[in-house]
XYZ file of C-alpha atoms in Angstrom:
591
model
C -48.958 -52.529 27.502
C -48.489 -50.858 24.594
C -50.975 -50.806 21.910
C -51.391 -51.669 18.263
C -51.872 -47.834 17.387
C -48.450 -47.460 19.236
C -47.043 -49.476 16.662
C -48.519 -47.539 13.897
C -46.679 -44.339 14.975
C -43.005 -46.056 16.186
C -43.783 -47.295 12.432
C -44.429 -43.427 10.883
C -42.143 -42.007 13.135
C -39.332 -44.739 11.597
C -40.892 -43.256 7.985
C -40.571 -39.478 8.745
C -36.640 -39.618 10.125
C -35.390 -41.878 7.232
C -37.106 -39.396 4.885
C -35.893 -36.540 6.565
C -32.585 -37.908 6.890
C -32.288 -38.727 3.038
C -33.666 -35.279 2.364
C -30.363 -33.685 4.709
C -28.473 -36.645 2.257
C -29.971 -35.243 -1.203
C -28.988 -31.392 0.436
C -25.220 -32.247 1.073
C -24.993 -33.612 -2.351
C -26.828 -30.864 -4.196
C -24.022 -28.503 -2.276
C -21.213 -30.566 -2.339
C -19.750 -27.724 -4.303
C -21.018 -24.789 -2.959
C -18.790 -22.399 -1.507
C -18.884 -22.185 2.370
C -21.055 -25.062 2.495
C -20.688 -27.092 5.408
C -21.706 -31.191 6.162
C -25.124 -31.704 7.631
C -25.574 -34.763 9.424
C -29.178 -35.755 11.592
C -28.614 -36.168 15.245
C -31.498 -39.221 15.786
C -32.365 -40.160 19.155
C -35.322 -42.243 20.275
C -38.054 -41.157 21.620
C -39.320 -41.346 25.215
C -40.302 -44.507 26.019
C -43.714 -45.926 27.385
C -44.056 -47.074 31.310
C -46.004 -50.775 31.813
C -46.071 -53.203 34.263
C -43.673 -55.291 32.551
C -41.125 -53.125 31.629
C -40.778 -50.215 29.186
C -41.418 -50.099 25.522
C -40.191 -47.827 22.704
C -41.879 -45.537 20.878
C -40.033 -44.787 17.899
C -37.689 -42.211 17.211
C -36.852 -38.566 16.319
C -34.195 -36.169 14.347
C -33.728 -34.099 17.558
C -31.263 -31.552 15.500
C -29.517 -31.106 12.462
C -25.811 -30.738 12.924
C -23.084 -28.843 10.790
C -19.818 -30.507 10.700
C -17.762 -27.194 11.721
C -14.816 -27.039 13.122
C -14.254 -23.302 14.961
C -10.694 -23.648 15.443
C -10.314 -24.856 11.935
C -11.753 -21.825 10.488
C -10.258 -19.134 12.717
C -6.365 -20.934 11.849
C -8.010 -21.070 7.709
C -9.169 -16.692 8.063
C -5.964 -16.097 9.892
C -3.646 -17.786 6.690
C -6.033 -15.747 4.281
C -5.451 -12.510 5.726
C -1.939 -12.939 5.204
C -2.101 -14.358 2.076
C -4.046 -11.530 0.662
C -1.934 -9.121 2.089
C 1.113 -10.543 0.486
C -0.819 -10.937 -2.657
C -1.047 -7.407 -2.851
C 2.125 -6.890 -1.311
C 3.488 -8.987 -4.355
C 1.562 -7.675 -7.421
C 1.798 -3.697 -6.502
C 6.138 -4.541 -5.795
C 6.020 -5.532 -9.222
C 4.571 -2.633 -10.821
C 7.159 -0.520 -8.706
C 9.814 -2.861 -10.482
C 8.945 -1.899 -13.890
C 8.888 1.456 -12.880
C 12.827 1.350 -12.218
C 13.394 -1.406 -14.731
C 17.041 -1.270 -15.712
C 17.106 -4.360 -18.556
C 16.037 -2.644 -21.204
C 19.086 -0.046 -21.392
C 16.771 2.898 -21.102
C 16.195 3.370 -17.318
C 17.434 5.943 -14.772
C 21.204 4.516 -14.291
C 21.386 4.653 -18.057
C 20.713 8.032 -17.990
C 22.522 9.035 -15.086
C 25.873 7.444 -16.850
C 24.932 9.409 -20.290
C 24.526 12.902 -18.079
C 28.171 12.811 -16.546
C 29.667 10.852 -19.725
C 28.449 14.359 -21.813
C 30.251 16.233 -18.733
C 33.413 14.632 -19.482
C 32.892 15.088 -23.626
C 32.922 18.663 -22.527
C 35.974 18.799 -20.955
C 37.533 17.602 -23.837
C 35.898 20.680 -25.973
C 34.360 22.859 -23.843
C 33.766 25.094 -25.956
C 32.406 22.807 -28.921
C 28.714 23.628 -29.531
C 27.445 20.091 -30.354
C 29.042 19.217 -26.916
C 27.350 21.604 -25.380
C 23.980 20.287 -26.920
C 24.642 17.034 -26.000
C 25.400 17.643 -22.273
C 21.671 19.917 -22.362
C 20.193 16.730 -24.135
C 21.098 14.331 -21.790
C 20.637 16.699 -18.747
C 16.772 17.009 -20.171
C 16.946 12.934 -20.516
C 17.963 12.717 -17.300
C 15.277 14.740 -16.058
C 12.542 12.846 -17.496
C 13.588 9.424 -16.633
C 13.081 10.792 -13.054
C 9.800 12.025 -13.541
C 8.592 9.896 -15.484
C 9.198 7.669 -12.136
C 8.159 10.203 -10.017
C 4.722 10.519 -12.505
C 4.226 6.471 -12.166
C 4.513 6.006 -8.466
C 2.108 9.514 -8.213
C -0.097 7.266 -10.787
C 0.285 4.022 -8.110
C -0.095 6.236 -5.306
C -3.720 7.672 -6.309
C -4.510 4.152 -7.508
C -3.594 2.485 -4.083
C -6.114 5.227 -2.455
C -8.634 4.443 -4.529
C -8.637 1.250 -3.540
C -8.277 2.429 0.142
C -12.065 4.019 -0.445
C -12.994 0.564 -2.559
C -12.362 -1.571 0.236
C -13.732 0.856 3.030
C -16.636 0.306 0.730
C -16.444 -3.168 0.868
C -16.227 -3.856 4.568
C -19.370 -1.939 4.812
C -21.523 -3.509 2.741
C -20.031 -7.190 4.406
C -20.352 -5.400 7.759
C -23.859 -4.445 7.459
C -25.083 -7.794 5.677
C -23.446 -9.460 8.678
C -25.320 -7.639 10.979
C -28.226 -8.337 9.333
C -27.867 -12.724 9.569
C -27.264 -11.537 13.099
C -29.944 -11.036 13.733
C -32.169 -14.054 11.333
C -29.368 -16.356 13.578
C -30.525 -14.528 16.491
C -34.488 -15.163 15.650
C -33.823 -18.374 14.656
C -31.848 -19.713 17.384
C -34.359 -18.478 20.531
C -36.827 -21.092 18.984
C -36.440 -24.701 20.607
C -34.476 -27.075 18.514
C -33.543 -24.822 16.108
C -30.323 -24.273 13.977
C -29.257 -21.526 11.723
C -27.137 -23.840 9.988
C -27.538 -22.272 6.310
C -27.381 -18.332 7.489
C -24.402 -19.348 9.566
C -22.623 -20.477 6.674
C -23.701 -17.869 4.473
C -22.193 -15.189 7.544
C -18.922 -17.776 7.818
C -18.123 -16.668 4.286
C -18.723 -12.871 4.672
C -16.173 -13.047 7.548
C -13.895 -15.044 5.687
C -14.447 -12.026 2.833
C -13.715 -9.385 5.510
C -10.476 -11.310 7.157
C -9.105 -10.968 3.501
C -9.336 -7.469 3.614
C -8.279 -6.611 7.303
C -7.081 -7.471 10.377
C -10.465 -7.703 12.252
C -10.849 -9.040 15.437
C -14.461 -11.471 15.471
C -15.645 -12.423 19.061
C -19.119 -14.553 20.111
C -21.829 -13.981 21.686
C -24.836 -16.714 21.974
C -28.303 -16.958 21.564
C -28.970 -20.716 22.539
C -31.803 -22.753 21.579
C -34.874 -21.816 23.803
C -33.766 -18.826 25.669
C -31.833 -15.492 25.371
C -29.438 -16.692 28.444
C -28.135 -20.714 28.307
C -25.052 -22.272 27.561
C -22.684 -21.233 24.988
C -23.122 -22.861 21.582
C -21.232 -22.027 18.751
C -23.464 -23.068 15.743
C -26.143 -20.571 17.334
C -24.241 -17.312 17.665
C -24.030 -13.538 16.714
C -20.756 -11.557 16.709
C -18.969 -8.667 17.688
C -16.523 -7.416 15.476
C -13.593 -5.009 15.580
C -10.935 -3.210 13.969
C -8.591 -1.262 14.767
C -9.938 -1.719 17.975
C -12.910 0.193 16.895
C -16.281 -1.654 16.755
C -17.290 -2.311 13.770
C -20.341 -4.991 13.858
C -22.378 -5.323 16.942
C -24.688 -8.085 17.560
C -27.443 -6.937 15.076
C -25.883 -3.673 13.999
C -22.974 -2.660 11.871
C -21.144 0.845 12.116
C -19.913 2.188 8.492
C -15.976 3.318 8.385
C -15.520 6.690 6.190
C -12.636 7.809 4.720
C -10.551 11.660 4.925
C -7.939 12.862 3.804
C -4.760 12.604 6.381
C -2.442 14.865 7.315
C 0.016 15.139 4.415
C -3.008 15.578 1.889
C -2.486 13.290 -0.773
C -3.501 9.587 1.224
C -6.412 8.366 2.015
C -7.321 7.539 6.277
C -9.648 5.416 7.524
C -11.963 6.554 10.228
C -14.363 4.975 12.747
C -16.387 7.030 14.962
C -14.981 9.796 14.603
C -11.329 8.198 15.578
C -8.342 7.517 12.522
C -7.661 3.950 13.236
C -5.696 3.854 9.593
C -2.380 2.789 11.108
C -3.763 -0.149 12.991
C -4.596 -1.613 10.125
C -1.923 -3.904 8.952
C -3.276 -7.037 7.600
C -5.375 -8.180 4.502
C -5.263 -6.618 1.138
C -6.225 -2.993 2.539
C -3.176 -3.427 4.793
C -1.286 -4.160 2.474
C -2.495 -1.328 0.371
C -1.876 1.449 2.749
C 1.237 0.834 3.120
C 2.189 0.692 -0.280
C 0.032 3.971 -0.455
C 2.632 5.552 2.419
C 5.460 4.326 1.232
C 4.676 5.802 -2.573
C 4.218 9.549 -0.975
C 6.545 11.631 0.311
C 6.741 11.441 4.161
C 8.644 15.099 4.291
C 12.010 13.104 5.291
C 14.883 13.252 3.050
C 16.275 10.564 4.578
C 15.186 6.673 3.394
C 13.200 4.563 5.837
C 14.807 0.791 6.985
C 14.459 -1.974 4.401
C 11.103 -3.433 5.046
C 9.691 -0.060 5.378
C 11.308 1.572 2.540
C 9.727 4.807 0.811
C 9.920 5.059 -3.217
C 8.868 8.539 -3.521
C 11.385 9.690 -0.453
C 13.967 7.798 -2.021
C 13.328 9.132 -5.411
C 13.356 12.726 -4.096
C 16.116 12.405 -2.233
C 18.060 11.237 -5.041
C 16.753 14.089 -7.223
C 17.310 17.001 -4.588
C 21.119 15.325 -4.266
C 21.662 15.777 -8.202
C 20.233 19.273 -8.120
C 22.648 20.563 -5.359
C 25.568 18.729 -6.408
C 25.685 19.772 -9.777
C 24.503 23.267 -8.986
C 26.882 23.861 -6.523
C 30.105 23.278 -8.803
C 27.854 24.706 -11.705
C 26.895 28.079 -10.217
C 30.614 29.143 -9.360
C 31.973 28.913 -12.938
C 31.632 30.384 -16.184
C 29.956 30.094 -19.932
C 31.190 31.115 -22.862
C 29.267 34.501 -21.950
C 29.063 36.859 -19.198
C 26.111 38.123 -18.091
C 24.417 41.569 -17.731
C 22.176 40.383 -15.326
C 20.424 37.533 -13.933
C 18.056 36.294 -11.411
C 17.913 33.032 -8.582
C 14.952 30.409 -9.213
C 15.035 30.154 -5.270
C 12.953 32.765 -3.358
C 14.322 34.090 -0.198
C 11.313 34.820 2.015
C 13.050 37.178 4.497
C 16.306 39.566 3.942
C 16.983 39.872 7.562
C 16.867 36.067 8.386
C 19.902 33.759 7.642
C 19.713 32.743 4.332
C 19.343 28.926 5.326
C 16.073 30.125 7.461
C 14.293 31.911 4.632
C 14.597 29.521 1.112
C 11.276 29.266 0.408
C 12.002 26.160 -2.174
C 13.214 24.342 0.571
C 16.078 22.706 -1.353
C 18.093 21.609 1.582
C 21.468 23.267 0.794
C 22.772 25.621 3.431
C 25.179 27.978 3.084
C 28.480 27.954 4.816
C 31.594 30.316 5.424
C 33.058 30.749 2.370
C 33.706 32.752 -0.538
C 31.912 34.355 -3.898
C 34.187 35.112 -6.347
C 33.020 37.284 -9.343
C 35.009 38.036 -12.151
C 34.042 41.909 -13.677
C 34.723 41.954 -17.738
C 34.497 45.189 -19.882
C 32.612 45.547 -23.467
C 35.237 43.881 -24.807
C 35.083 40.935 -22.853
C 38.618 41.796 -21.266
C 39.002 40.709 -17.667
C 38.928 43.422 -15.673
C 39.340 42.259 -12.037
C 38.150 39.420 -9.841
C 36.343 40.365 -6.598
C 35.765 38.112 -4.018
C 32.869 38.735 -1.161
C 33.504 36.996 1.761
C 29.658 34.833 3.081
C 28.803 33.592 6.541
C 27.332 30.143 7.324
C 24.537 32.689 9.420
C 24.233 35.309 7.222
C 21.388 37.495 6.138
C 20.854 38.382 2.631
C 20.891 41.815 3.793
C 24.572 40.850 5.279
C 25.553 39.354 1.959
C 24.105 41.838 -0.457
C 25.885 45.270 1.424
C 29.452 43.398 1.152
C 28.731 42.513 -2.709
C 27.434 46.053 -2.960
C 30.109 47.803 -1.525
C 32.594 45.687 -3.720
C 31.113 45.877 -6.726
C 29.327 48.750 -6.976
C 32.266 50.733 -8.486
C 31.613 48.924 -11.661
C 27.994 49.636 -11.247
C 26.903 46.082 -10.696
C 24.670 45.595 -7.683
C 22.682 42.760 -5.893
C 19.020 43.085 -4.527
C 15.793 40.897 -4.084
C 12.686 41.178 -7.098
C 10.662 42.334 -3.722
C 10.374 44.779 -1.030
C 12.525 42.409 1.577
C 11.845 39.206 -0.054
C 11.690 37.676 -3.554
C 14.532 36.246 -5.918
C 18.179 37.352 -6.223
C 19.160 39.508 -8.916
C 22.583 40.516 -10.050
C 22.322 43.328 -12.117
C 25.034 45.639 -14.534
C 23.686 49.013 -14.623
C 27.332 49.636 -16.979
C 29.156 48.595 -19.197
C 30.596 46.079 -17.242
C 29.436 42.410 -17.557
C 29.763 39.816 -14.983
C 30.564 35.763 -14.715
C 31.634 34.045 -11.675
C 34.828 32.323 -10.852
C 33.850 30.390 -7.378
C 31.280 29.925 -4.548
C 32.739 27.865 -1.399
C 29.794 29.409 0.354
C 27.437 27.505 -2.049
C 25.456 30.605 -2.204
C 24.458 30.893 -5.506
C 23.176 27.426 -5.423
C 21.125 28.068 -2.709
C 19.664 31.629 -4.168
C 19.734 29.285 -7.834
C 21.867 31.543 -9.343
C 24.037 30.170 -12.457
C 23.086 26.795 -11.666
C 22.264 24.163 -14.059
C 19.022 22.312 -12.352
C 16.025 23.626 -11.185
C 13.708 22.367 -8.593
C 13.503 20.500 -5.499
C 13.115 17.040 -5.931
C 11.655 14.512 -8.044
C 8.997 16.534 -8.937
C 10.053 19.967 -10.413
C 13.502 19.151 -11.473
C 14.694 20.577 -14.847
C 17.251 22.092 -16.488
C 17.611 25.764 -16.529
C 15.573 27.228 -18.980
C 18.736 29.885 -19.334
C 20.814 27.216 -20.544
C 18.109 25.418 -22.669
C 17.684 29.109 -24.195
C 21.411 29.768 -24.490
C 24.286 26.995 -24.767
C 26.904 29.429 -23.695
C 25.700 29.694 -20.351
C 26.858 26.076 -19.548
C 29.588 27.130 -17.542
C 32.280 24.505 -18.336
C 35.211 26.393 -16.448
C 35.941 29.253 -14.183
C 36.483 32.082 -16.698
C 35.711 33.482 -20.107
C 38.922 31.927 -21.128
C 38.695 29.477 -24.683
C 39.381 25.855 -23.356
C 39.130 26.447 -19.456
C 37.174 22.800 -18.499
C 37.878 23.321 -14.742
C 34.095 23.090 -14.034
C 33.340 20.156 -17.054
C 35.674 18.393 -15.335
C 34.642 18.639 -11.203
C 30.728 17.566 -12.387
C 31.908 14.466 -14.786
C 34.197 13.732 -11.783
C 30.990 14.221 -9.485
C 30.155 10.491 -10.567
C 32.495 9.090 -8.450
C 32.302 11.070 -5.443
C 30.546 10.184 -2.380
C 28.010 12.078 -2.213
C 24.957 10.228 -0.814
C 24.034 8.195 2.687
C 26.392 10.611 4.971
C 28.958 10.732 1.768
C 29.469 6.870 1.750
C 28.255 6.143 -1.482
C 28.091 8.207 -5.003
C 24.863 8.401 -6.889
C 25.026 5.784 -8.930
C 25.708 3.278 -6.256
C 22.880 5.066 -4.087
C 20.439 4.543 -6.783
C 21.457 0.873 -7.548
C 21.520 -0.156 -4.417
C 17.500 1.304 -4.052
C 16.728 -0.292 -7.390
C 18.438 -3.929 -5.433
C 16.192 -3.297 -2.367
C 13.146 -2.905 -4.270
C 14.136 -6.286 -6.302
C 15.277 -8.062 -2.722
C 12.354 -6.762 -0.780
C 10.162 -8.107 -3.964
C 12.221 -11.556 -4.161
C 11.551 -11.595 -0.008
C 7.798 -11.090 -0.350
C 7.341 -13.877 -3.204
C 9.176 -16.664 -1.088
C 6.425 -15.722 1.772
C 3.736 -15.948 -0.254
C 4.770 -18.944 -2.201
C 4.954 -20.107 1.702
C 1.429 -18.998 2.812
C -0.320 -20.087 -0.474
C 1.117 -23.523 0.740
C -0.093 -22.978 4.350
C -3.863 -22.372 2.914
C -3.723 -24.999 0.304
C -3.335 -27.386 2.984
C -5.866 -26.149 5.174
C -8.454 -25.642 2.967
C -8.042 -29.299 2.470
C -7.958 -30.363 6.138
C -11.493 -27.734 6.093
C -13.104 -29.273 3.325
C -12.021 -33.301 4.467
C -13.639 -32.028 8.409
C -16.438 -29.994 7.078
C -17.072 -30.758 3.429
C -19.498 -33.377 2.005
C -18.142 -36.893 1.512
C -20.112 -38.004 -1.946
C -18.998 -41.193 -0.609
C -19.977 -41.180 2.526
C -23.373 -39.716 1.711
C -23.977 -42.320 -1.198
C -23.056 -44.764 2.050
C -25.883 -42.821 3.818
C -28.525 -42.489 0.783
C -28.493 -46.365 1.241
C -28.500 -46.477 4.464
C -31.943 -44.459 4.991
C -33.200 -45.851 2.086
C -33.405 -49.332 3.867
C -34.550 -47.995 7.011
C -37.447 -46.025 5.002
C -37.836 -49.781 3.347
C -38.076 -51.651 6.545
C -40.109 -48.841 8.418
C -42.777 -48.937 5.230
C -43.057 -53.094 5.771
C -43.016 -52.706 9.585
C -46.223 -50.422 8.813
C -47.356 -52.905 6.448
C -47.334 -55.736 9.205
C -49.291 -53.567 11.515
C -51.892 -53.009 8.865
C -52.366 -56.797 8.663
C -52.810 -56.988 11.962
C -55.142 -54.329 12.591
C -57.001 -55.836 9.808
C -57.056 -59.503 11.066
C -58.163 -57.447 14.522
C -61.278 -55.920 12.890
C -62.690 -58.852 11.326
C -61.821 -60.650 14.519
C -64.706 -58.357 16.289
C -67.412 -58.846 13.005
């Protein structure tokens, strides 16, 4: 039978859970608004009870653990929506900065100036040989220019910002990594002690992952340390992790491995490596996902041709836009003829080989080869009289060596020869050692745009395009015909009509259409990724609410529950009180 000491401690025991389970109350409220935080609640079972003759008594009652109201499932669905949100966040606020950089509204953009360059081209051919028209068409050529590299400069600007930010975050998943391994292991001590949680260090590791999913697409597996021993049953509130990315391993029960950073193969982005291996493509989620991607697709890739919609490269497409306006208007350009011949002159276009076709050995790389065709040079004495017009016949394959003997041998009677600045490589030069001066009346081979010979660009791409420093130095240069001849506009006219010519996408579109349809890709790809994120900031709106109703604190509820253990502490305190009387009345009983 039990005995009246018993009593005492079911009494005390009653005292020590209702105190305990106020003081798990008072904690949810004091964190009701802490981040992370999740809903303790005491799990209270009685205690064992005692054997007698007539039947077993109680003897009071224990908080056998302290549980966390988490819901696994709940969280892994809650990372999952963050790690896309995040990477559509960044998605969304870098496609805008690429939008001002091509912002047409304000009258002063690239199509602007592309419609001001060919409307000077077709002043011209009204007065081609007006000097203020010849101004204006250098003007707006050098306008031209520097609306596309001022674009070029800004995405170069984004690009070394977006790697930067590669190395920030790199940085970032580090330090979470390692601070992660380290609650590993405090989860790890804690949880091999019996009837132990970790309940605070695994909310505190909850929220690191939850920082790390909104970077990158990491992969977070569990493995256990149960209560009591290293090898028991699987419980989730008392377990390490293993985590990955890029299938690399990047956390490790108790240890963390750091990712570095290199430079990657086209030298101007940033990779992300992880022992030793480049996992930087396999990452495709999260704000660093997110981020190199916009870093790819805002450096060249070395392809002239535009990536898919969804994948689409500025800096590609800005090139390629450039390179077309270089070759299009140097190939009409270089065949015709100022106001002035010339004595001599020299290519901006080194050949790197005179025995190797021509379209083998441009150093610049501008992506014009030459085809059968025909130079045509027109030979003027001091006088400026028109003296003959030879024409040199040019193979798609052929050498420079090829092309310079046949210009040799048909104009060296008039002392004017052709040669490279080097011993078999170097720039073309077209020299008068006579009297005789030169201009040229026609290049089907496109030739002299290829060697950049009387052309009116040069450069490659987005880059290094400009206008001739010849013709920036010397007006009469602009060749706005095919001859010396006052009012010739044969050539004026072909490059103002160049505007409406198919020239871009396999000659399907012209260059202004090319470049507003990039400029409507960039604003429908940018429309595209706001409607998704509008979408996925609804998605996580409502399940950080269904989180915070399943796993946040209930001031309700716990005000419920303050008065709830208050009364118990009450009625366990006059249930002690009782006993007291009686073990009083007991002891005078025996005096």
């Amino acid at each position: 039978m039990p005995s009246i000491f018993n009593a005492l401690n079911i009494g005390a025991s009653g005292l020590n859970v209702a105190q305990n389970a106020i003081n798990i109350t008072g904690n949810n409220i004091s964190n009701a608004n802490t981040p992370g935080y999740t809903n303790e609640s005491p799990t209270i079972t009685e205690n064992y009870p005692i054997n007698t003759p007539t039947g077993q008594y109680g003897l009071g009652v224990n908080i056998q653990t302290i549980t966390s109201s988490r819901n696994q499932l709940l969280d892994n669905t809650l990372n999952q929506q963050l790690n896309s949100q995040a990477y559509y966040q960044t998605l969304n606020d870098n496609l805008s900065q690429i939008q001002n950089i091509f912002n047409e509204t304000n009258g002063s953009g690239l199509d602007t100036a592309l419609n001001n360059f060919f409307s000077s081209w077709q002043s011209l051919s009204s007065n081609p040989d007006l000097a203020t028209a010849r101004q204006q068409v250098i003007q707006n050529g050098q306008t031209l220019v520097q609306a596309i590299q001022s674009s070029y400069g800004s995405l170069q600007q984004l690009n070394t910002s977006l790697n930067s930010q590669v190395v920030s975050s790199v940085n970032q998943i580090n330090t979470i990594t390692q601070n992660i391994a380290s609650i590993n292991n405090e989860i790890k001590l804690a949880a091999l002690s019996p009837n132990q949680s970790a309940n605070t260090l695994i909310d505190q590791r909850n929220q690191l992952v939850q920082q790390l999913q909104k970077i990158a697409n990491v992969t977070v597996l569990n493995n256990t340390y149960s209560p009591g021993s290293q090898n028991q049953s699987i419980s989730d509130n008392q377990s390490e992790m293993t985590i990955l990315l890029g299938g690399a391993t990047i956390v490790s029960g108790i240890n963390s491995t750091n990712l570095t950073t290199q430079t990657i193969s086209n030298g101007q982005n940033v990779g992300v490596v992880a022992s030793g291996q480049i996992i930087t493509n396999k990452i495709t989620g999260g704000s660093l996902g997110a981020v190199i991607q916009l870093a790819n697709q805002t450096s060249p890739s070395g392809s002239n041709t535009p990536t898919t919609q969804g994948t689409l490269n500025y800096m590609d497409t800005l090139n390629t836009l450039a390179n077309s306006i270089i070759n299009q208007v140097n190939i009409i350009h270089s065949g015709g003829s100022g106001l002035s011949a010339y004595t001599q002159t020299q290519g901006t276009y080194a050949i790197t080989s005179s025995t190797n076709p021509i379209s083998q050995s441009e150093q610049a790389g501008v992506n014009l080869p030459i085809k059968d065709g025909t130079l045509s040079v027109n030979i003027y004495d001091s006088n400026n009289n028109l003296v003959n017009t030879v024409s040199i016949p040019i193979g798609a394959s052929d050498a420079f060596d090829d092309i310079s003997i046949r210009f040799n041998n048909a104009l060296g009677q008039y002392g004017i020869s052709m040669n490279l600045s080097g011993i078999a490589q170097g720039n073309v030069q077209i020299i008068s050692n006579s009297n005789y001066k030169f201009s040229f009346a026609g290049d089907t081979s496109n030739f002299l745009a290829a060697a950049g010979i009387n052309t009116f660009f040069t450069g490659t791409n987005a880059s290094n395009i400009a206008v001739n420093s010849v013709i920036v130095n010397d007006q009469s240069k602009i060749a706005a015909g095919k001859s010396l001849s006052p009012g010739d506009n044969t050539n004026a006219l072909a490059i103002a009509n160049l505007q409406n010519q198919n020239v871009m996408d396999a000659n399907t579109q012209t260059i202004n259409q090319y470049y507003e349809a990039f400029v409507g890709q960039i604003g429908s790809l940018a429309k595209s990724n706001q409607n998704i994120l509008n979408s996925q900031n609804s998605m996580v709106g409502q399940t950080q609410s269904m989180v915070q109703s399943q796993e946040g604190v209930s001031l309700d509820q716990e005000a419920a529950n303050l008065i709830k253990y208050q009364m118990a502490y009450q009625a366990s305190a006059q249930f002690i009180a009782i006993v007291n009387q009686m073990t009083q009345s007991l002891i005078n009983m025996v005096q």
